Coordinates of C-alpha atoms and ligand atoms in Angstrom, one line a residue:
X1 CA 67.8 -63.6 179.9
X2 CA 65.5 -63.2 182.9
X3 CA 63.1 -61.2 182.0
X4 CA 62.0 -62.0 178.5
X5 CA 58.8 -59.8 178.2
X6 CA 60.7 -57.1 179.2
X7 CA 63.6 -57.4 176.7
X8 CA 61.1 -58.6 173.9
X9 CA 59.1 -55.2 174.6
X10 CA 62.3 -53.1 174.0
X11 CA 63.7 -54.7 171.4
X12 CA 60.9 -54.6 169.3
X13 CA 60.6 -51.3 170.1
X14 CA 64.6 -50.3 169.2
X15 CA 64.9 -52.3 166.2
X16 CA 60.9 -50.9 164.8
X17 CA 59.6 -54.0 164.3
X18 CA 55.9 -52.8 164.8
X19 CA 54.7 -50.0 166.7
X20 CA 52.5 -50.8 169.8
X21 CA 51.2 -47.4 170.3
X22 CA 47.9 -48.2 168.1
X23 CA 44.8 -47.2 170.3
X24 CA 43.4 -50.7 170.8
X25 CA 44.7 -53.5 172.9
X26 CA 46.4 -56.5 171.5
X27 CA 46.7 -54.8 167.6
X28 CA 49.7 -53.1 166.4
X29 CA 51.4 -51.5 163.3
X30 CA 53.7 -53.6 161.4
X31 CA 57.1 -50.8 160.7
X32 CA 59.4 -51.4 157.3
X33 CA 61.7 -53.5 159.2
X34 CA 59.0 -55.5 160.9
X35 CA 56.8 -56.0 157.8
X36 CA 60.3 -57.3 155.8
X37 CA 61.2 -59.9 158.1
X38 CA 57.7 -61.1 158.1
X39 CA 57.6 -61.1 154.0
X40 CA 60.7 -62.7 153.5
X41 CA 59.5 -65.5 156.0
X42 CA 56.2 -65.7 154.2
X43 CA 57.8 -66.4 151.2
X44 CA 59.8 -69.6 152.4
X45 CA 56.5 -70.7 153.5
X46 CA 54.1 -69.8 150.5
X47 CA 57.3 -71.4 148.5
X48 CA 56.8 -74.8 150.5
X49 CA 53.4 -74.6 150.6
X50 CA 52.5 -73.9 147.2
X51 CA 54.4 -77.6 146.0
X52 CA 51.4 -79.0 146.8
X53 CA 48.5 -76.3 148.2
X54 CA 46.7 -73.9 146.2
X55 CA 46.6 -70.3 147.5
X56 CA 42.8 -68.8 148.3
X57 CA 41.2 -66.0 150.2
X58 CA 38.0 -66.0 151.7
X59 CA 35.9 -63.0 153.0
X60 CA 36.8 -61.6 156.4
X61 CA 33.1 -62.0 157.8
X62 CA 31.3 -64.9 158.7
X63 CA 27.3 -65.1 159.2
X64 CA 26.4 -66.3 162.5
X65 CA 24.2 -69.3 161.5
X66 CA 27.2 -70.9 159.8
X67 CA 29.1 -69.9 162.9
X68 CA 27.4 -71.4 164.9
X69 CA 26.8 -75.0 163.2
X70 CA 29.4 -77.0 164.6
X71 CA 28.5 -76.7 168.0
X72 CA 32.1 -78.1 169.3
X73 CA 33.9 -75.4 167.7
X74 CA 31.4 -72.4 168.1
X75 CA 31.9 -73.4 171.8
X76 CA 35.7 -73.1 171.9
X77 CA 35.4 -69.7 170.4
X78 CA 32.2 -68.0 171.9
X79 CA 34.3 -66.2 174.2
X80 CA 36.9 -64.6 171.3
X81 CA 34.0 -63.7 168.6
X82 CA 34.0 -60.0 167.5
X83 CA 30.9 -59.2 165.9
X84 CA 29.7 -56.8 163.6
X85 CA 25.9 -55.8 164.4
X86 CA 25.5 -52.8 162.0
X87 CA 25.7 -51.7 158.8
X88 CA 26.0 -48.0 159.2
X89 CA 22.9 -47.3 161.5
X90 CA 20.8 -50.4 160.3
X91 CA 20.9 -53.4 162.8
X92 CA 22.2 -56.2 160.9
X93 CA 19.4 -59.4 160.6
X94 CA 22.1 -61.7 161.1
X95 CA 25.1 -60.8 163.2
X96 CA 28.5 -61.3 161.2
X97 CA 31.6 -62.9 162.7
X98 CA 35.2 -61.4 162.2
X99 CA 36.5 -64.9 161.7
X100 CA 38.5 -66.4 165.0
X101 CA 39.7 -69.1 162.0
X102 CA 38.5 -69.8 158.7
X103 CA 36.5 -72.9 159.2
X104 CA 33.3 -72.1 158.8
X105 CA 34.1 -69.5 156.1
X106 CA 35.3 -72.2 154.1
X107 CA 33.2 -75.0 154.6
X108 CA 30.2 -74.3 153.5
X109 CA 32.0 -73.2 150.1
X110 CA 33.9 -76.4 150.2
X111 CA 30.8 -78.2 150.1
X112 CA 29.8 -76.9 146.9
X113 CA 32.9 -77.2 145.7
X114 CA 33.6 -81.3 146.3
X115 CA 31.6 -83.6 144.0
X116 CA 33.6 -86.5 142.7
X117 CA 36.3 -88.4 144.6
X118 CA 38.5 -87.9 141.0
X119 CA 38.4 -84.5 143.1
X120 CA 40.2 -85.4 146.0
X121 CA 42.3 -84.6 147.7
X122 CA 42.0 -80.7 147.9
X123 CA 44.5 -78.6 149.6
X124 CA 44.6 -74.8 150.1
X125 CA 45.6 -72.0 152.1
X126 CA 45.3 -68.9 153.0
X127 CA 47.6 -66.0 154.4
X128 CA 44.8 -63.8 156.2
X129 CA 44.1 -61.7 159.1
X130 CA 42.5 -63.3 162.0
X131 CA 40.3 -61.8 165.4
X132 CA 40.3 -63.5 168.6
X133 CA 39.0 -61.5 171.3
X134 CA 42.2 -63.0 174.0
X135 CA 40.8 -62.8 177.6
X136 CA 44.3 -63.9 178.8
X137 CA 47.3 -61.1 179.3
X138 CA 48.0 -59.9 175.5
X139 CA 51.4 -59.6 174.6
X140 CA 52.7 -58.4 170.9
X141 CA 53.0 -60.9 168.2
X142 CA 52.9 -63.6 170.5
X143 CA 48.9 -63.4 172.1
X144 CA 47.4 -60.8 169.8
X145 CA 43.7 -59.5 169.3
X146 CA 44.4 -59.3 165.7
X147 CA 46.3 -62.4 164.4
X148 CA 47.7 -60.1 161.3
X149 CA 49.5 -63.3 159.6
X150 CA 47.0 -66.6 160.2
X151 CA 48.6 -69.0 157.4
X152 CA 45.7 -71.4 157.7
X153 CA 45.9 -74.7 155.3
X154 CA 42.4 -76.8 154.6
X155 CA 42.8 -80.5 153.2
X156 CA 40.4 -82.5 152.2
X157 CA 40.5 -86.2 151.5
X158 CA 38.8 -89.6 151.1
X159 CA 39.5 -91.5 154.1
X160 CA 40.9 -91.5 157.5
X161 CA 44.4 -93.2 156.3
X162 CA 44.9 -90.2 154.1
X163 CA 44.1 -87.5 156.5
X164 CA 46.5 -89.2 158.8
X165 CA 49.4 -89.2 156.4
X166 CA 48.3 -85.7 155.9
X167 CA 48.9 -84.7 159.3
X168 CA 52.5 -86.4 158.8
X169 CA 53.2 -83.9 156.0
X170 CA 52.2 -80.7 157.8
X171 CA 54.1 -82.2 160.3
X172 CA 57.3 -82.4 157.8
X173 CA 56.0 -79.0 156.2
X174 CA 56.8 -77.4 159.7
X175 CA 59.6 -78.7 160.6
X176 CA 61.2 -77.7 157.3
X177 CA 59.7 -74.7 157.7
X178 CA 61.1 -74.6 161.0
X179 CA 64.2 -75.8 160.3
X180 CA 65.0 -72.9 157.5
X181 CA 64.4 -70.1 160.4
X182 CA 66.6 -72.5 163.0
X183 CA 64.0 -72.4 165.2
X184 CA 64.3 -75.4 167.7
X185 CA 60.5 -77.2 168.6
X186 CA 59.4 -80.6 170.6
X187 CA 56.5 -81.7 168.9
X188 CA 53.9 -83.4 170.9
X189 CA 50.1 -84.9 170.6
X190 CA 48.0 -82.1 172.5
X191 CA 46.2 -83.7 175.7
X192 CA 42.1 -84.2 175.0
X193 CA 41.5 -81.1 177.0
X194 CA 44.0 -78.7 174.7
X195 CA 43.1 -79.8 171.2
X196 CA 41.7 -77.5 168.3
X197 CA 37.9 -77.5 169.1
X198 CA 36.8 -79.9 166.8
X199 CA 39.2 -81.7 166.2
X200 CA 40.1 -85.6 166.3
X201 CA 43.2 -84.7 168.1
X202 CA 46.1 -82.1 167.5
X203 CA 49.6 -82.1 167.1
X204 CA 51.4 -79.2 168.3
X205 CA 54.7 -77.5 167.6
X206 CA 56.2 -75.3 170.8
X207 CA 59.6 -73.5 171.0
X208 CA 61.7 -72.8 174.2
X209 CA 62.2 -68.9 174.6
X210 CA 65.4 -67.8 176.7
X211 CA 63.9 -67.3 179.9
X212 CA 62.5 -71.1 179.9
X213 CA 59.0 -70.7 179.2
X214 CA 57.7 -72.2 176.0
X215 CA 55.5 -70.9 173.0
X216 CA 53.1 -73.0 170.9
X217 CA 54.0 -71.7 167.2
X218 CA 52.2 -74.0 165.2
X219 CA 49.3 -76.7 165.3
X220 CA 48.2 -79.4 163.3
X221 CA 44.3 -80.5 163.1
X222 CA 42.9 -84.0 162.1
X223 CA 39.4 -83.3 161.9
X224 CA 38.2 -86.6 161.1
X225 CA 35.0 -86.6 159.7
X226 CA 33.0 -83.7 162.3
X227 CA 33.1 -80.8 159.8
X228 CA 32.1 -82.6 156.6
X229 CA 29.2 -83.7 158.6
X230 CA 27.9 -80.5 160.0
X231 CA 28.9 -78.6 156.8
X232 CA 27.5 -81.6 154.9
X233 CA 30.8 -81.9 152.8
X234 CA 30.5 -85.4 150.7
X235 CA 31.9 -86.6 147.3
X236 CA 30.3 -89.3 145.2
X237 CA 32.4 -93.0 145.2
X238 CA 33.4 -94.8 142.1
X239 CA 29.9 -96.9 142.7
X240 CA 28.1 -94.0 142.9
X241 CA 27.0 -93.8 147.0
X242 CA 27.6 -90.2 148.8
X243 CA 30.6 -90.0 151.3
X244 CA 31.3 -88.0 153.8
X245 CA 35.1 -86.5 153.6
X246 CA 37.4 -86.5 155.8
X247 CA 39.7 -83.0 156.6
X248 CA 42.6 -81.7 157.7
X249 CA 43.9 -77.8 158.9
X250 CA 46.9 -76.3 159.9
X251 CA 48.2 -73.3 161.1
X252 CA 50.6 -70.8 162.1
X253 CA 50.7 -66.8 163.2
X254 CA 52.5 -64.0 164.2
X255 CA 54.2 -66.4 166.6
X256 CA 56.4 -67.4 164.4
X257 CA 57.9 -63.8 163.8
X258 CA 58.3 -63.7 167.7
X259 CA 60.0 -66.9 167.8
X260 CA 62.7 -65.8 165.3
X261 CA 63.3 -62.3 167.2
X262 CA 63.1 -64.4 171.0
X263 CA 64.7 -67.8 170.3
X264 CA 68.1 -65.9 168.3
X265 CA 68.3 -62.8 170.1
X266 CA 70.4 -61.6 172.9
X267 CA 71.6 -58.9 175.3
X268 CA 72.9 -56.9 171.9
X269 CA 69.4 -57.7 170.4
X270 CA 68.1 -59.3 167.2
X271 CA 70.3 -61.8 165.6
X272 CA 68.0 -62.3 162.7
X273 CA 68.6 -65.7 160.5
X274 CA 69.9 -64.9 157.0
X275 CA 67.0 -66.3 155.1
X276 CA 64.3 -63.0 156.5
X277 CA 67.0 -60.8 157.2
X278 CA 66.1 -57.5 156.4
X279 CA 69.7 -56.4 155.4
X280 CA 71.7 -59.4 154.9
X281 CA 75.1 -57.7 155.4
X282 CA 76.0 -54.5 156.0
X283 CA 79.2 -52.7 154.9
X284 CA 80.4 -50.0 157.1
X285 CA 83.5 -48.0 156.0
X286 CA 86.5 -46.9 158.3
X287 CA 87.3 -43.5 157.1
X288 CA 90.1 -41.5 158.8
X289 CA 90.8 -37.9 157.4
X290 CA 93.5 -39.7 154.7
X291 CA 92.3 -42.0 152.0
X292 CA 88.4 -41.7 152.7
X293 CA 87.5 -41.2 148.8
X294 CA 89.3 -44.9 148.3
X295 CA 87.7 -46.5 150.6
X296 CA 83.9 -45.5 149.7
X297 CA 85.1 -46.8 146.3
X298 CA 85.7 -49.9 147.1
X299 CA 82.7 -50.2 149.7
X300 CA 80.5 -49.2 146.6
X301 CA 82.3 -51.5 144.0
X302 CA 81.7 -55.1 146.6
X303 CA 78.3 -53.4 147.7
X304 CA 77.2 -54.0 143.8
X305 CA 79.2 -57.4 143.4
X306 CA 76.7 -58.4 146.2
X307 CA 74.2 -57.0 145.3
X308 CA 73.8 -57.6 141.8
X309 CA 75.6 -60.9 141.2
X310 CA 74.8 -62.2 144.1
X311 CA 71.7 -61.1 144.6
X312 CA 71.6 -60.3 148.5
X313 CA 70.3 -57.4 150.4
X314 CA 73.1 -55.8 151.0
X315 CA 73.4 -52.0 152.7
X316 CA 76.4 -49.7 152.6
X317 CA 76.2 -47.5 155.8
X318 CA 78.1 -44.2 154.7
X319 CA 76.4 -42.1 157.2
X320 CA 78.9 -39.3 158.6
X321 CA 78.8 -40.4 162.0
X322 CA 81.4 -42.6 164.3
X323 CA 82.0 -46.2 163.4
X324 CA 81.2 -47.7 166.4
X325 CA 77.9 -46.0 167.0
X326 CA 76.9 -48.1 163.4
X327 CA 77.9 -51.4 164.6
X328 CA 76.2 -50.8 167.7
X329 CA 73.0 -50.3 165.8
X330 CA 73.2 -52.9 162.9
X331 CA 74.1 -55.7 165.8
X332 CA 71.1 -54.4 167.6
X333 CA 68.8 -54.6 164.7
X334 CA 70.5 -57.7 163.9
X335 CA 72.0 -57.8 160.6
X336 CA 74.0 -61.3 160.2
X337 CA 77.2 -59.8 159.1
X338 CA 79.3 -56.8 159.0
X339 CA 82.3 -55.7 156.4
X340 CA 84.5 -53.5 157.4
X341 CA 86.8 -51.5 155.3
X342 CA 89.6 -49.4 156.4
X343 CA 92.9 -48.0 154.1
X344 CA 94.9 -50.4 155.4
X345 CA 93.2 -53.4 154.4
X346 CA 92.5 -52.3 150.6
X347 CA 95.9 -52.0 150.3
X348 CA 96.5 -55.6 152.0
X349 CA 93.9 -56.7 149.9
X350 CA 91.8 -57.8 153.2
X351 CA 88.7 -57.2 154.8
X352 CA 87.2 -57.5 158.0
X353 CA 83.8 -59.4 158.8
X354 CA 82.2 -59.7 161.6
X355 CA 79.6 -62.5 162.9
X356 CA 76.5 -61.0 164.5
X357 CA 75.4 -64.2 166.0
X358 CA 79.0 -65.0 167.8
X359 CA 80.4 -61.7 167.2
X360 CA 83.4 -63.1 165.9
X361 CA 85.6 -61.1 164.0
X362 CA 87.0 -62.8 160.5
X363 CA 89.9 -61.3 158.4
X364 CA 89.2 -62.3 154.9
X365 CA 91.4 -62.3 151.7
X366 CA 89.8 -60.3 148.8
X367 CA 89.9 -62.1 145.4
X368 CA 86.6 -60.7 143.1
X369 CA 86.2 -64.0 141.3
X370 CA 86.0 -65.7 144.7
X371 CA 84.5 -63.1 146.4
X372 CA 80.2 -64.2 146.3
X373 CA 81.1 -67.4 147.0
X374 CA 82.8 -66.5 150.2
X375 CA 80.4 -64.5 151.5
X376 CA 77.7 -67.1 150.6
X377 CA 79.2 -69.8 152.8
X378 CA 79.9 -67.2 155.9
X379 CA 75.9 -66.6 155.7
X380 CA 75.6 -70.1 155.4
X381 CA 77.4 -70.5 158.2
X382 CA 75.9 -68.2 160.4
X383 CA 72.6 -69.8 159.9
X384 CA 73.8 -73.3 160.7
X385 CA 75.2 -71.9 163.9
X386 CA 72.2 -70.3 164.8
X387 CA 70.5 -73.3 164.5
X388 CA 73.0 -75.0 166.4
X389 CA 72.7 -72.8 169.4
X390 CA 69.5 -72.8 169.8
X391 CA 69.1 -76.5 169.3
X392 CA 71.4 -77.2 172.0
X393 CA 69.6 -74.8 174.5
X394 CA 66.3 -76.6 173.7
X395 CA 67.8 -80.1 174.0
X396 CA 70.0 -79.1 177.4
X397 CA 66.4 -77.9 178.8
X398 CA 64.5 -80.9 178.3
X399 CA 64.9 -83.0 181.6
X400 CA 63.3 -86.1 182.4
X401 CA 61.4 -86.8 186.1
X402 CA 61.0 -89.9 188.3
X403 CA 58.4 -87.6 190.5
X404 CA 56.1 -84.6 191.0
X405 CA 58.7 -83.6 193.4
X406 CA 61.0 -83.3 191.2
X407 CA 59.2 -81.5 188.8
X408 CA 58.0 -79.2 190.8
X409 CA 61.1 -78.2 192.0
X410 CA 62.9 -77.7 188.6
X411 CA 59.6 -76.1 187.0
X412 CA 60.5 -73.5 189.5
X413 CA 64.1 -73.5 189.6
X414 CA 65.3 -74.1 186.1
X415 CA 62.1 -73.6 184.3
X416 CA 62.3 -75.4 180.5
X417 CA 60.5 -78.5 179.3
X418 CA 59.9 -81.7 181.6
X419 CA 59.4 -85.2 180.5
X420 CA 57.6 -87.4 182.7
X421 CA 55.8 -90.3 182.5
X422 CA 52.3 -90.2 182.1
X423 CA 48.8 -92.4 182.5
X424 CA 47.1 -90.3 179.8
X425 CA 43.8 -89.6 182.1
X426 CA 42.0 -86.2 181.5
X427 CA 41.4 -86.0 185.5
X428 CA 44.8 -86.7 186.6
X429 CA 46.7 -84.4 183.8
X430 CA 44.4 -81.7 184.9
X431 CA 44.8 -82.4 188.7
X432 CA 48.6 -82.0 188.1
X433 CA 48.4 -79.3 186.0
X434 CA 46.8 -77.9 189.1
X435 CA 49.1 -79.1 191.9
X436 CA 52.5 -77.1 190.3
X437 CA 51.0 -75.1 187.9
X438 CA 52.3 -76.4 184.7
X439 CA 51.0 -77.1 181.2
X440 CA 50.9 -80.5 180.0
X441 CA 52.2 -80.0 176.3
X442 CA 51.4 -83.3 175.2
X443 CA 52.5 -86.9 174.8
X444 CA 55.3 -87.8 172.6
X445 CA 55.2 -91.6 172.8
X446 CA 53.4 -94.7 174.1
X447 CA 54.3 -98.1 175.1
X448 CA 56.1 -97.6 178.6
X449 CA 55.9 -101.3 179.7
X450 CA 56.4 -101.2 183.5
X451 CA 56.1 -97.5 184.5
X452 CA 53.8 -95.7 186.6
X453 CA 52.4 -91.8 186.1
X454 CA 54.1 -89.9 188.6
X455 CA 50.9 -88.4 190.0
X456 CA 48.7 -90.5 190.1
X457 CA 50.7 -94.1 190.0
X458 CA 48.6 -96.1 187.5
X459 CA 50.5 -97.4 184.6
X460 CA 51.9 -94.9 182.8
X461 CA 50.9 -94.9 179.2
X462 CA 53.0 -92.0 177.4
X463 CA 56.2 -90.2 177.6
X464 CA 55.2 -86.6 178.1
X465 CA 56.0 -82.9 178.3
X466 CA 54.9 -80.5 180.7
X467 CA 56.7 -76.7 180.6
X468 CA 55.4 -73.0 182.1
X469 CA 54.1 -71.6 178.9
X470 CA 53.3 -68.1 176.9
Ligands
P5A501 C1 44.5 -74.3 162.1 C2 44.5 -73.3 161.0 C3 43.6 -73.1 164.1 O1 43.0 -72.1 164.2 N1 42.4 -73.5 162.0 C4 43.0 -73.1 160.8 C5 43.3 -74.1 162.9 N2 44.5 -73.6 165.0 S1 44.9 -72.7 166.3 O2 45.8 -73.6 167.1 O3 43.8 -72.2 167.0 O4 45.8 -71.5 165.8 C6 46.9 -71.8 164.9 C7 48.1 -71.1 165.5 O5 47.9 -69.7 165.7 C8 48.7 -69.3 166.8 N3 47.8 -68.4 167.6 C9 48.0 -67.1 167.9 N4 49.0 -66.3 167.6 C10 49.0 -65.1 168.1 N5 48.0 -64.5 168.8 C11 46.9 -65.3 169.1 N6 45.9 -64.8 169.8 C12 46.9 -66.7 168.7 N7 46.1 -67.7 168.8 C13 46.6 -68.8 168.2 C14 49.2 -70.5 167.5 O6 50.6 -70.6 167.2 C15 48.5 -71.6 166.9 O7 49.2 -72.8 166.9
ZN502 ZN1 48.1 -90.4 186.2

């Protein structure tokens, strides 16, 4: 796909996944279709997250004085605050925030909340609404004004070596996450000049879309011990002295919703995994002028085995227009598989079902008992050759460099994600940022013995990514 915007625009569009018509810039309507895929992806999350998270919500505004307390991270987001400055026609005495991130919503409250270290660790989340007034080119779901699903998590915890292993959980928490959707990702430590303001340091999850640039669809935030000293967040030891704690966050957005539509869809459109698939099969029924009453019966008789035993979202498409003008549409919006019933095959006992994500066309023998089980295991497979596919178009698009030539030259041919070896300086990452404008993702690992940065020649310290990205 070459032009990804342009096809990401229409599909969303065709299939109504949200309407982008809404009078202000960077918001939009979530439609029925839209608003299902989301919900059945926030479930696999809310179901992973609430082993060991408890669910909260915290008020949408945030007064300005806590805003502005932690000076690192009021300064990463002075530029994206919305802020409320009346209440009807009374000028507010303090200015309140539409919260960029929940931070300092929480905080403050968190601070009241941790007393003992019996109390730690604490972990919650929160599936919220988020504002971010984006200066760079908006685009829908993917850089929004209104961040409409911010799943923000908040730990907090005794000491550095447990906020560290919490950062290895989110970590795991994502991939599996991730890994559910098939969603491909290289997962890097965000150079000093990219992480969460705030934060210790950041590790970031980014997916490749089709026409080579990447999208960063989740982070991950040590924050050490900065918060819980501006927020003055402490617990009380076993011997009695006052600790500060140390915290985590983690998040992920609308992105993700985008990266299931971009990283699976094609020039027939969605290809939507089975796991947030609106429908997850649709039966369409091949009526001629002879034996059209039989048929429907039988469409109607699996449509309830499905539905009902085998509990899947299952729609039978008995609209009284042509066949192919149906498959057209459910591939478009797309549904992971397609039974077809004609006269012929009820009598053969057979049906027909075709694969949205290779279009493959399948001719199945029809036994009831076996019939659920079937079906489950041709879903099954579809998602594992979703995955697949996109796995292998991430992994045959990360290429290493010996030089900036060479980067250069394949950033602009080939596009995807570079590996290169790097000294880890702020001024030289930035200076080749610059030189072939790129954005350094983020190292993946140290220890490089003999090699030098390609830019700038001084030992190289980290295997890293660099990629054109969203
Ligand atoms: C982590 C959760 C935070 O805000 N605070 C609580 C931390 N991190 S973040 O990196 O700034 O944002 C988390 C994820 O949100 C996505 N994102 C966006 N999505 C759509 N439109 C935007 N304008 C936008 N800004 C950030 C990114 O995927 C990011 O990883
Ligand atoms: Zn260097």
């Amino acid at each position: 796909m070459t032009d990804f915007s342009e096809w990401f625009h229409d599909i969303l569009e065709e299939a109504e996944i949200i309407d982008m018509r809404y009078p202000i810039k960077g918001m939009h309507v979530w439609l029925p279709q839209g608003f299902k895929i989301r919900k059945h992806t926030l479930n696999i999350l809310r179901d992973i997250l609430d082993e060991d998270h408890e669910e909260v919500l915290f008020p949408l505004l945030i007064p300005e004085d806590e805003l502005a307390k932690e000076a690192i991270h009021v300064k990463g987001f002075e530029d994206e605050v919305y802020w409320i400055t009346h209440g009807g026609l009374t000028k507010l005495n303090k200015k309140l925030a539409l919260r960029p991130t929940s931070e300092t919503a929480m905080y403050p409250m968190f601070s009241l909340w941790v007393r003992s270290h019996s109390d730690l660790p604490m972990k919650f989340y929160q599936v919220v609404n988020t504002f971010r007034y984006e200066t760079k080119h908006t685009r829908p779901l993917i850089r929004v004004r209104e961040i409409t699903t911010f799943t923000e998590a908040h730990t907090i915890h005794i000491n550095k070596e447990d906020t560290e292993n919490q950062v290895n959980r989110a970590v795991e928490i994502y991939k599996m996450f991730f890994d559910a959707l098939g969603i491909p990702y290289v997962i890097t430590t965000r150079p000093e000049w990219d992480k969460f303001p705030g934060a210790d340091y950041t590790v970031a999850f980014d997916t490749l879309l089709n026409d080579g640039k990447t999208l960063q669809i989740g982070t991950v935030h040590n924050l050490g011990q900065t918060f819980a000293r501006t927020f003055d967040i402490t617990y009380e030891t076993e011997s009695g002295e006052h600790e500060y704690v140390y915290q985590t966050c983690y998040g992920l957005s609308d992105r993700v919703i985008a990266s299931i539509l971009g990283v699976h869809g094609d020039e027939k459109g969605l290809c939507i995994p089975p796991a947030v698939s609106p429908y997850q099969i649709v039966i369409v029924p091949i009526i001629f002028k002879k034996g059209g009453e039989e048929v429907l019966k039988f469409c109607k008789e699996i449509k309830e085995i499905l539905k009902n035993k085998g509990d899947l979202r299952v729609h039978l498409d008995d609209r009284d227009i042509r066949a192919g003008k149906k498959f057209y549409e459910w591939e478009m919006r797309g549904v992971p598989i397609r039974i077809e019933v004609g006269p012929r095959d009820i009598k053969d006992n057979k049906i027909v079902i075709v694969h949205r994500n290779n279009l493959k066309k399948e001719i199945m023998d029809y036994y009831p008992e076996s019939f659920i089980d079937d079906i489950q295991r041709i879903l099954h497979d579809v998602n594992h050759e979703m995955s697949e596919k996109s796995w292998k178009f991430l992994n045959e698009n990360i290429r290493p460099v010996a030089s900036l030539e060479e980067a250069a030259e394949i950033i602009t041919d080939k596009k995807g994600i570079i590996s290169f070896n790097w000294c880890g300086e702020d001024s030289c990452g930035t200076d080749l940022e610059e030189k072939i404008r790129v954005d350094i993702l983020g190292v993946q690992k140290d220890g490089l013995g003999e090699k030098k940065c390609i830019n700038c020649e001084k030992p190289a310290k980290h295997v890293t990514l660099l990629a054109r990205s969203y």
